[in-house]
XYZ file of C-alpha atoms in Angstrom:
227
model
C 103.843 50.432 171.200
C 105.321 49.151 174.442
C 105.215 45.393 174.867
C 102.915 44.229 177.653
C 104.323 41.475 179.851
C 102.480 39.621 182.600
C 104.500 38.225 185.515
C 102.765 35.503 187.550
C 103.811 34.783 191.130
C 103.043 32.148 193.722
C 100.842 32.790 196.761
C 102.135 29.719 198.649
C 104.197 30.461 201.770
C 104.702 27.139 203.585
C 107.653 24.844 202.824
C 105.736 21.590 203.227
C 105.246 20.739 206.886
C 108.724 21.859 207.937
C 107.519 25.019 209.655
C 109.808 27.015 207.351
C 108.588 29.649 204.928
C 108.864 29.736 201.154
C 107.359 31.808 198.352
C 108.962 33.396 195.302
C 112.704 33.928 194.937
C 113.417 37.661 194.845
C 116.179 37.566 192.224
C 113.964 35.550 189.877
C 111.430 38.363 189.980
C 113.739 41.366 190.205
C 116.241 40.556 187.451
C 113.527 39.890 184.826
C 111.354 42.777 186.039
C 114.137 45.304 185.554
C 115.168 43.746 182.240
C 111.592 44.257 181.076
C 111.026 47.805 182.300
C 114.501 48.958 181.240
C 113.588 47.744 177.746
C 110.446 49.896 177.847
C 107.929 47.114 178.440
C 104.790 47.540 180.543
C 104.723 44.968 183.340
C 101.623 43.712 185.160
C 101.928 41.476 188.217
C 99.479 38.740 189.160
C 99.509 36.014 191.787
C 97.290 33.075 192.650
C 95.448 34.937 195.414
C 96.262 38.534 194.475
C 97.762 41.078 196.846
C 101.237 40.630 198.314
C 102.893 37.343 197.302
C 105.130 35.710 199.913
C 108.860 36.239 199.520
C 111.114 33.282 200.317
C 113.077 34.627 203.304
C 116.255 32.894 202.134
C 116.131 34.917 198.925
C 116.007 38.160 200.898
C 119.099 37.249 202.958
C 122.250 39.342 202.480
C 124.159 36.450 200.880
C 121.478 36.152 198.185
C 121.590 39.837 197.258
C 122.272 40.862 193.665
C 122.238 44.221 191.907
C 118.626 43.545 190.891
C 117.463 42.612 194.403
C 119.156 45.682 195.864
C 117.403 47.810 193.259
C 114.077 46.255 194.218
C 114.758 46.854 197.921
C 115.060 50.570 197.184
C 112.228 50.806 194.647
C 109.047 51.895 196.398
C 107.047 51.904 193.153
C 107.929 48.270 192.430
C 107.164 47.294 196.035
C 103.741 48.944 195.790
C 103.095 47.060 192.563
C 104.114 43.820 194.292
C 101.817 44.496 197.258
C 98.841 44.844 194.921
C 99.137 41.987 192.424
C 96.056 41.088 190.432
C 94.223 37.814 191.080
C 95.485 35.276 188.547
C 92.028 33.991 187.604
C 90.989 37.522 186.628
C 93.708 38.209 184.039
C 93.449 37.414 180.332
C 96.172 36.376 177.916
C 94.591 38.620 175.275
C 95.736 41.693 177.243
C 99.435 40.765 177.042
C 102.194 39.987 174.565
C 104.009 37.464 176.772
C 104.109 35.938 180.250
C 106.959 35.233 182.681
C 106.836 33.031 185.788
C 109.479 33.651 188.494
C 110.378 30.633 190.599
C 111.063 29.875 194.219
C 109.657 26.713 195.773
C 106.167 28.201 196.160
C 104.996 27.500 192.587
C 105.487 23.759 193.104
C 102.510 23.829 195.464
C 100.061 26.298 193.929
C 100.842 26.780 190.226
C 101.591 23.331 188.770
C 97.969 22.134 188.939
C 96.348 25.576 188.956
C 93.554 25.531 186.368
C 93.631 29.309 185.825
C 97.379 29.229 185.216
C 97.188 26.246 182.859
C 94.370 27.880 180.882
C 96.344 31.130 180.704
C 99.467 29.380 179.390
C 97.409 27.472 176.836
C 95.768 30.725 175.693
C 99.183 32.316 175.140
C 100.334 29.301 173.120
C 97.103 29.145 171.118
C 97.531 32.781 170.093
C 101.236 32.227 169.329
C 102.570 34.352 172.169
C 105.677 33.301 174.143
C 105.637 31.884 177.665
C 108.657 31.859 179.979
C 109.563 30.534 183.407
C 112.693 30.134 185.471
C 113.979 27.647 188.053
C 111.074 25.912 189.871
C 108.595 27.814 187.722
C 109.485 25.629 184.740
C 107.093 23.203 186.477
C 104.128 25.487 185.696
C 104.303 24.179 182.117
C 104.027 20.486 183.041
C 100.251 20.214 182.692
C 99.758 22.700 179.854
C 98.926 21.340 176.437
C 99.383 22.469 172.850
C 96.240 23.110 170.779
C 96.573 19.559 169.385
C 96.362 18.083 172.895
C 100.015 17.086 173.254
C 101.999 18.120 176.315
C 103.500 21.588 175.880
C 106.977 20.457 176.958
C 106.999 17.180 174.973
C 109.871 17.077 172.514
C 111.046 20.561 173.475
C 114.385 21.665 174.870
C 113.640 22.649 178.451
C 115.485 23.348 181.660
C 114.614 24.117 185.275
C 116.006 23.611 188.764
C 118.085 20.443 188.579
C 117.975 17.457 190.943
C 121.540 18.171 192.044
C 120.662 21.782 192.859
C 117.633 20.590 194.847
C 119.910 18.215 196.757
C 122.295 21.096 197.436
C 119.556 23.151 199.119
C 118.425 20.043 201.039
C 114.730 20.040 200.182
C 114.573 17.031 197.855
C 112.465 15.106 200.380
C 110.195 18.075 201.131
C 109.076 19.333 197.717
C 106.010 17.759 196.051
C 107.945 17.109 192.835
C 111.385 17.389 191.279
C 111.374 19.711 188.288
C 114.020 17.822 186.329
C 112.317 14.443 186.763
C 108.853 15.710 185.890
C 109.943 17.583 182.755
C 111.580 14.379 181.536
C 108.469 12.326 182.374
C 106.379 14.698 180.241
C 108.679 14.102 177.292
C 110.768 17.231 177.611
C 114.333 17.241 176.285
C 115.721 18.341 179.649
C 119.113 20.028 179.624
C 121.235 21.524 182.382
C 124.553 23.180 182.989
C 126.687 23.114 186.147
C 124.862 23.776 189.409
C 124.229 27.528 189.770
C 125.530 28.159 186.245
C 123.605 30.165 183.661
C 121.345 28.364 181.195
C 118.189 29.524 179.432
C 116.621 27.639 176.545
C 114.170 28.712 173.881
C 112.196 26.195 171.843
C 109.364 27.644 169.813
C 107.184 29.731 172.116
C 108.582 28.130 175.307
C 111.462 29.723 177.233
C 112.908 28.190 180.410
C 115.794 29.066 182.739
C 117.591 26.655 185.058
C 118.075 28.581 188.308
C 118.191 32.069 189.864
C 121.342 33.002 187.934
C 119.500 32.232 184.687
C 116.614 34.647 185.364
C 117.919 37.632 183.439
C 118.939 35.564 180.407
C 115.495 33.932 180.274
C 113.901 37.399 180.461
C 116.114 38.706 177.664
C 115.172 35.733 175.490
C 111.517 36.635 176.053
C 112.211 40.260 175.099
C 114.026 39.156 171.937
C 111.130 36.877 171.050
C 108.699 39.778 171.456
C 110.847 41.873 169.099
């Protein structure tokens, strides 16, 4: 039986009040997506509002291209899937074996406090299914709780986009929260490697990756966990 993996994307396109656009980071979708389908998994895409999620234009720039993003650019089937994502509030954890959240700055605005997303994550945890996120999407776990009411990230090894990486892309004063700071505030055992290095951590059912370069490793950890 093929494993069924849900990928949840942001629907938020505005980078604060800067007039610049944001959304999801292409590599953080594409690298995990191809890791999943190449392993024979069935992938379903959902987003907060459904339909086409916004792509961060910086992640579609030539200097951000990777083998996975180039594959996505030439994959009409994947692009059709992306244009028709399901509405997040209408998907159920019971239909899937695991969930993966790609990052980009968008999730900081519409997924951290999203009640449908929090309930979904908590349903996965309650039924002992793994949850994974990379980069800014590590923040989607901040408000989720374990069945005993404790914070999901409390006491767990976690990573996500670091403060120094946020400084490097010059949006520290624009984003609504800093992933590193908030994971620590929630009791997470935050860890990081060098800026733009590869780090993905697994602690129980929770898998997190630090940055775009960590996307594929986080996805492979989810695949290994699913067996």
